[in-house]
Amino acid sequence: MHEARRPTAATLLTIFLAFLTACGGTEPGNGGNETSPPGGDQGVTADAPSPDVAPAGPIVDIRADLDRDGKIDLEGDNDDRDEDKWTNERGAIFLANIDDDERRCQFSAQLSDDEIVRCNDAADEVVNGAADEADLAKMLVKPWPLAPNGTTWMVKVNAEAANYVRLFIRDSGGSLTVYKPEPGPAGTLRAGFELRIEAKDIVRDRTMWDGFVDVTLEVDVDGKKHTDTVRLRVAPLLLHHQVQKANGLFVARDIFPDSKTFVSSFDAATTAANAPKAIKLDVNDQWAQDYFETGYMVMPKAGGGQQVIDVFIRSANVFNPQSKSFPLREAGRIVFAARGPGVAAIQQFDVRHSQEMDTLNSNGNLEVVPPHVAPDGKNHAFGRILRGSVATFFPDPTFQKLLDSQGVQPTIKIDTSWLLVGHVDETLSFVPTTSSARGWTVLVNDAAMAVKMLTDAATAGHRDVKMFQNKFWLDQLNRQLPAETTIGKLLDDTEIMAATAEAAIQVQKQKDILKREVGLRDEEFVSVPFTHYYSDGYSLAYQPGTVNGVVITNTDFIAPVGHGPVVDGVDVFKDQFEKAVAPHGITVRWVENWDLLHRLSGEVHCGSNARREIPADASWWKVIQ
Amino acid sequence: MTAKRVTRSLPFGLGLSLLLLCGAASAAHAGGALFDAAGALGANSARGYRQRIAAARRADARSFRVVARLRALLPTLAKQRRGRGVTVLLPLAALGASGRWAMADELFFSGAGQGTLDAVAWRGWRVSLLEAIGRLRRADMAPLLRAAVRHDDSDARVARAAVEALGRFGDPSDVDLLVNAATQRGRDAHQLLDALGDCRRSAMVTRLTKLLATPGHDTPARLSILKSLGRAGNAYAWRTSAVRKSGEEQAVRSAAAKALIDVYATTTDASERDRAATSVLVVGWSRTPQLIAAAKTRHPQQSESLDSLAKRFARSPVR
């Protein structure tokens, strides 16, 4: 661990607090659901005089928001019918309450990777304010006014879920306190009472906990037990896709001599597009896409709407496997600076995963194919995760298991093992389109087209036209290593040409998988030409990989300046790209990333990140598997 | 400015000449050098290289300064690295042909050693130097690369880079050396085997085809051989003058395509079939449809699968 590279806690917090305030965060309070607890403020009460004998059968009835309308009906059977089952149509939902609503959690460079993740609202047994209460899903126990004296009750959760959830009960003072399973008095049952539930964590491994909890009310009347069980399911962690509107963009602050040009160019692009200005992350790592990802969790909110917790996900990059305290990529700690009201931060990694494959743990290798109905008829309303992963070259299995365990966005795996970096964003990007009912389309590297364009230009007499003019491979060497080349030289460079041919075939295979899995047609792919080169036997973009960009508004796409050959006053690659995306309603905003990113094996998508709006209808419960 | 450079370079040249006169350097194996040059090349040859390097230092001091500066920058570059490793291939390649002596000096004679570099950056440095030298295809570098291949570095990626670099020279007389270096590597053989295809010569394709027919190679090794056949016949590589000059395009690409289609038709291993298909498409040989048709005759039970390959070929972007 390099102390000098640790982010400055105070700066990070300031940045994120400002950002979250600007974005509104999650509204505090107003949580749970509308129905007041039966018995008003009485809450838990002691035994009181009552009939010695129950006139009819006992009322043993625990209810939750089974119909997901934001309230619990104690009358009728809307929130009672089939309550011990959970289906896509019916069943109550709760959240992993892992945000930090009262900003109690420290962000300190001294906290180890294990320590820093431990703090969140579910880490203690108190309700941390009104906003925290809103994150707790409500259950109601229907009053049994005639419960006989001596009747006792208890609430239990099934053993499989017991370690993963916590129950609270509304006491007579109106406060929520942690529920301890012990026999309760009849008086409480007569008045009815309110319970709340939180998950202490998201589901990480369905073989350990599948996210369901069965909450059982057990009532003991004269030694005879009566029970009623309601089943709830924890909200999954969902990832954003690029077609969702960006409400926050991120780049690393200008930490390196080469950063300034990139950062100012990025800012100019967002300004021109009227997109959010990028938050500057105070980290010594320019690959902002790689060390975190953004996601969210949703449950129905009282009175309608959605109760949301945003989630910042640290990458599983293990940069210091020998370090017990700080094994992970340092810049990823930024997620814990983001942690706050309505914002959670998580990490999941296995330090034993192969270092040779660690690059696949960068979140440039974690994208989401936007919503679609697959050829098999399955509605992937939240899209599907897309990762580079093959049998011999795959990301951290524990992180992948976490993703798989969510059950909403199954993973499509493509082969990126032929790339030196190995990320899916090197060859593919998803962008909005106005030209198809699907609403989005795919930009895809077309290396063969690059060769054809260059060959055509050469044939037309432009072999000596320059590319990469005034660009250098390292500025620290006082411009002694010019990158400048010509069309003719490129076409006669064996290693570039060989790598480009292989890239064309490998990307074709990636497209075939998307066609098969998603149902995309050939005409839905937008060709983005650029050539490749080999290093260490693997492929890299030789020309700036213009596919590696960011959707910053519904109509604006940031792409890296390609410094292509200018023929008759026109940069033919720039011109091709702009014309290719124009029919989709997309304007290209060119960002200069040669120095900071391209020559170090990445582009603008690799060097930025985005937080995106939660879908207005994020009812994942309709599609979860 | 020019005068200053010359003045600065003189002490290097003089110093090196003095060392050579004393004979001290001939016995030295600098910490960063891949191997003991005198032992690997013979004392006379090593001395000759040192003299040429000394002359190059006088003629092109800039390249030596740039290589030294790049080496000094590696820790910084390593901190900003992405992916599997650090590559400085393109900066080194930008030095051009005259830079080869500075690179050779760093790699084979006077290299500073790993120092504080981590293993990945250290590997990246040596791999990049080998790649940059190899892509120049200068005959005077071949003996050094042959020695590098024989040296069989303990880091398989460095050993691979040496095989790849020498293979790019396309000298058929190196085929045995290259193939032996790869096949004798043991568990890491697959890492070197996939570099053999950069020797785009008929003799190499023949050896690769024989390797496929030889039992005992594990799946990773067979996948690497199939990849190498694709590299040898790579359609775009054969458009470049450095490769075309051998005059073996038809021999190499047709033989590679045929061998790959045969494996595609006969293997029961899905990963082999996929790799063979990919390589068939990378080769993109114009007579692939006829080769597939012939394979259908030999392997009628694979007709359907061969038809599928033919369809993929028909819509392949590389032909």
PDB file of N, CA and C in Angstrom, chain A residues 542-583:
ATOM      1  N   TYR A 542      -4.819   0.535 -31.385  1.00  0.00           N
ATOM      2  CA  TYR A 542      -3.698   1.345 -31.873  1.00  0.00           C
ATOM      3  C   TYR A 542      -4.193   2.778 -32.111  1.00  0.00           C
ATOM      4  N   GLN A 543      -5.211   2.919 -32.926  1.00  0.00           N
ATOM      5  CA  GLN A 543      -5.882   4.214 -32.986  1.00  0.00           C
ATOM      6  C   GLN A 543      -6.755   4.333 -31.731  1.00  0.00           C
ATOM      7  N   PRO A 544      -6.996   5.542 -31.258  1.00  0.00           N
ATOM      8  CA  PRO A 544      -7.896   5.664 -30.104  1.00  0.00           C
ATOM      9  C   PRO A 544      -9.203   4.897 -30.332  1.00  0.00           C
ATOM     10  N   GLY A 545      -9.568   4.112 -29.336  1.00  0.00           N
ATOM     11  CA  GLY A 545     -10.744   3.250 -29.459  1.00  0.00           C
ATOM     12  C   GLY A 545     -12.013   4.057 -29.265  1.00  0.00           C
ATOM     13  N   THR A 546     -12.523   4.576 -30.357  1.00  0.00           N
ATOM     14  CA  THR A 546     -13.636   5.535 -30.278  1.00  0.00           C
ATOM     15  C   THR A 546     -14.946   4.917 -29.794  1.00  0.00           C
ATOM     16  N   VAL A 547     -14.980   3.604 -29.722  1.00  0.00           N
ATOM     17  CA  VAL A 547     -16.178   2.955 -29.186  1.00  0.00           C
ATOM     18  C   VAL A 547     -16.246   3.132 -27.662  1.00  0.00           C
ATOM     19  N   ASN A 548     -15.086   3.399 -27.084  1.00  0.00           N
ATOM     20  CA  ASN A 548     -14.948   3.449 -25.626  1.00  0.00           C
ATOM     21  C   ASN A 548     -15.339   4.837 -25.116  1.00  0.00           C
ATOM     22  N   GLY A 549     -16.636   5.108 -25.153  1.00  0.00           N
ATOM     23  CA  GLY A 549     -17.113   6.434 -24.786  1.00  0.00           C
ATOM     24  C   GLY A 549     -18.221   6.380 -23.752  1.00  0.00           C
ATOM     25  N   VAL A 550     -18.773   7.552 -23.460  1.00  0.00           N
ATOM     26  CA  VAL A 550     -19.757   7.672 -22.382  1.00  0.00           C
ATOM     27  C   VAL A 550     -21.001   8.388 -22.895  1.00  0.00           C
ATOM     28  N   VAL A 551     -22.154   7.819 -22.596  1.00  0.00           N
ATOM     29  CA  VAL A 551     -23.419   8.495 -22.883  1.00  0.00           C
ATOM     30  C   VAL A 551     -23.641   9.518 -21.770  1.00  0.00           C
ATOM     31  N   ILE A 552     -23.634  10.799 -22.126  1.00  0.00           N
ATOM     32  CA  ILE A 552     -23.768  11.826 -21.079  1.00  0.00           C
ATOM     33  C   ILE A 552     -25.145  12.472 -21.080  1.00  0.00           C
ATOM     34  N   THR A 553     -25.844  12.402 -22.199  1.00  0.00           N
ATOM     35  CA  THR A 553     -27.267  12.771 -22.221  1.00  0.00           C
ATOM     36  C   THR A 553     -27.928  11.787 -23.179  1.00  0.00           C
ATOM     37  N   ASN A 554     -29.215  11.938 -23.315  1.00  0.00           N
ATOM     38  CA  ASN A 554     -29.928  11.008 -24.187  1.00  0.00           C
ATOM     39  C   ASN A 554     -29.505  11.141 -25.641  1.00  0.00           C
ATOM     40  N   THR A 555     -28.809  12.236 -25.942  1.00  0.00           N
ATOM     41  CA  THR A 555     -28.426  12.480 -27.338  1.00  0.00           C
ATOM     42  C   THR A 555     -26.944  12.793 -27.514  1.00  0.00           C
ATOM     43  N   ASP A 556     -26.178  12.692 -26.452  1.00  0.00           N
ATOM     44  CA  ASP A 556     -24.761  13.070 -26.557  1.00  0.00           C
ATOM     45  C   ASP A 556     -23.851  11.944 -26.072  1.00  0.00           C
ATOM     46  N   PHE A 557     -22.852  11.674 -26.878  1.00  0.00           N
ATOM     47  CA  PHE A 557     -21.900  10.602 -26.578  1.00  0.00           C
ATOM     48  C   PHE A 557     -20.490  11.174 -26.614  1.00  0.00           C
ATOM     49  N   ILE A 558     -19.799  11.012 -25.506  1.00  0.00           N
ATOM     50  CA  ILE A 558     -18.402  11.459 -25.460  1.00  0.00           C
ATOM     51  C   ILE A 558     -17.526  10.353 -26.037  1.00  0.00           C
ATOM     52  N   ALA A 559     -16.661  10.740 -26.978  1.00  0.00           N
ATOM     53  CA  ALA A 559     -15.739   9.771 -27.582  1.00  0.00           C
ATOM     54  C   ALA A 559     -14.343  10.377 -27.633  1.00  0.00           C
ATOM     55  N   PRO A 560     -13.332   9.533 -27.647  1.00  0.00           N
ATOM     56  CA  PRO A 560     -11.970  10.057 -27.689  1.00  0.00           C
ATOM     57  C   PRO A 560     -11.598  10.588 -29.072  1.00  0.00           C
ATOM     58  N   VAL A 561     -10.908  11.710 -29.088  1.00  0.00           N
ATOM     59  CA  VAL A 561     -10.412  12.242 -30.364  1.00  0.00           C
ATOM     60  C   VAL A 561      -9.477  11.201 -30.983  1.00  0.00           C
ATOM     61  N   GLY A 562      -9.704  10.911 -32.259  1.00  0.00           N
ATOM     62  CA  GLY A 562      -8.980   9.811 -32.889  1.00  0.00           C
ATOM     63  C   GLY A 562      -7.695  10.198 -33.599  1.00  0.00           C
ATOM     64  N   HIS A 563      -7.535  11.490 -33.876  1.00  0.00           N
ATOM     65  CA  HIS A 563      -6.331  11.954 -34.584  1.00  0.00           C
ATOM     66  C   HIS A 563      -6.087  11.134 -35.847  1.00  0.00           C
ATOM     67  N   GLY A 564      -7.151  10.949 -36.588  1.00  0.00           N
ATOM     68  CA  GLY A 564      -7.072  10.150 -37.809  1.00  0.00           C
ATOM     69  C   GLY A 564      -6.507  10.922 -38.983  1.00  0.00           C
ATOM     70  N   PRO A 565      -6.401  10.271 -40.116  1.00  0.00           N
ATOM     71  CA  PRO A 565      -5.850  10.919 -41.308  1.00  0.00           C
ATOM     72  C   PRO A 565      -6.838  11.947 -41.865  1.00  0.00           C
ATOM     73  N   VAL A 566      -6.299  13.089 -42.217  1.00  0.00           N
ATOM     74  CA  VAL A 566      -7.140  14.148 -42.780  1.00  0.00           C
ATOM     75  C   VAL A 566      -6.956  14.144 -44.293  1.00  0.00           C
ATOM     76  N   VAL A 567      -8.027  13.773 -44.974  1.00  0.00           N
ATOM     77  CA  VAL A 567      -8.009  13.703 -46.438  1.00  0.00           C
ATOM     78  C   VAL A 567      -8.959  14.770 -46.969  1.00  0.00           C
ATOM     79  N   ASP A 568      -8.431  15.613 -47.816  1.00  0.00           N
ATOM     80  CA  ASP A 568      -9.221  16.718 -48.364  1.00  0.00           C
ATOM     81  C   ASP A 568      -9.899  17.524 -47.253  1.00  0.00           C
ATOM     82  N   GLY A 569      -9.144  17.755 -46.202  1.00  0.00           N
ATOM     83  CA  GLY A 569      -9.652  18.592 -45.118  1.00  0.00           C
ATOM     84  C   GLY A 569     -10.576  17.899 -44.136  1.00  0.00           C
ATOM     85  N   VAL A 570     -10.767  16.596 -44.318  1.00  0.00           N
ATOM     86  CA  VAL A 570     -11.703  15.876 -43.441  1.00  0.00           C
ATOM     87  C   VAL A 570     -10.975  14.720 -42.750  1.00  0.00           C
ATOM     88  N   ASP A 571     -11.091  14.671 -41.416  1.00  0.00           N
ATOM     89  CA  ASP A 571     -10.599  13.501 -40.684  1.00  0.00           C
ATOM     90  C   ASP A 571     -11.582  12.372 -41.000  1.00  0.00           C
ATOM     91  N   VAL A 572     -11.134  11.413 -41.771  1.00  0.00           N
ATOM     92  CA  VAL A 572     -12.088  10.441 -42.319  1.00  0.00           C
ATOM     93  C   VAL A 572     -12.689   9.544 -41.234  1.00  0.00           C
ATOM     94  N   PHE A 573     -11.963   9.308 -40.177  1.00  0.00           N
ATOM     95  CA  PHE A 573     -12.516   8.470 -39.100  1.00  0.00           C
ATOM     96  C   PHE A 573     -13.525   9.260 -38.269  1.00  0.00           C
ATOM     97  N   LYS A 574     -13.188  10.505 -38.003  1.00  0.00           N
ATOM     98  CA  LYS A 574     -14.116  11.367 -37.246  1.00  0.00           C
ATOM     99  C   LYS A 574     -15.419  11.528 -38.034  1.00  0.00           C
ATOM    100  N   ASP A 575     -15.254  11.769 -39.314  1.00  0.00           N
ATOM    101  CA  ASP A 575     -16.406  11.980 -40.184  1.00  0.00           C
ATOM    102  C   ASP A 575     -17.286  10.725 -40.233  1.00  0.00           C
ATOM    103  N   GLN A 576     -16.617   9.585 -40.371  1.00  0.00           N
ATOM    104  CA  GLN A 576     -17.374   8.324 -40.437  1.00  0.00           C
ATOM    105  C   GLN A 576     -18.210   8.132 -39.170  1.00  0.00           C
ATOM    106  N   PHE A 577     -17.578   8.379 -38.026  1.00  0.00           N
ATOM    107  CA  PHE A 577     -18.252   8.116 -36.752  1.00  0.00           C
ATOM    108  C   PHE A 577     -19.449   9.052 -36.565  1.00  0.00           C
ATOM    109  N   GLU A 578     -19.218  10.303 -36.832  1.00  0.00           N
ATOM    110  CA  GLU A 578     -20.314  11.257 -36.645  1.00  0.00           C
ATOM    111  C   GLU A 578     -21.500  10.911 -37.549  1.00  0.00           C
ATOM    112  N   LYS A 579     -21.174  10.513 -38.777  1.00  0.00           N
ATOM    113  CA  LYS A 579     -22.256  10.161 -39.708  1.00  0.00           C
ATOM    114  C   LYS A 579     -22.936   8.850 -39.315  1.00  0.00           C
ATOM    115  N   ALA A 580     -22.170   7.952 -38.725  1.00  0.00           N
ATOM    116  CA  ALA A 580     -22.746   6.650 -38.352  1.00  0.00           C
ATOM    117  C   ALA A 580     -23.739   6.769 -37.205  1.00  0.00           C
ATOM    118  N   VAL A 581     -23.476   7.690 -36.269  1.00  0.00           N
ATOM    119  CA  VAL A 581     -24.375   7.787 -35.113  1.00  0.00           C
ATOM    120  C   VAL A 581     -25.474   8.835 -35.305  1.00  0.00           C
ATOM    121  N   ALA A 582     -25.299   9.717 -36.275  1.00  0.00           N
ATOM    122  CA  ALA A 582     -26.297  10.773 -36.481  1.00  0.00           C
ATOM    123  C   ALA A 582     -27.710  10.217 -36.693  1.00  0.00           C
ATOM    124  N   PRO A 583     -27.885   9.154 -37.479  1.00  0.00           N
ATOM    125  CA  PRO A 583     -29.259   8.634 -37.660  1.00  0.00           C
ATOM    126  C   PRO A 583     -29.891   8.135 -36.360  1.00  0.00           C
TER     127      PRO A 583
END
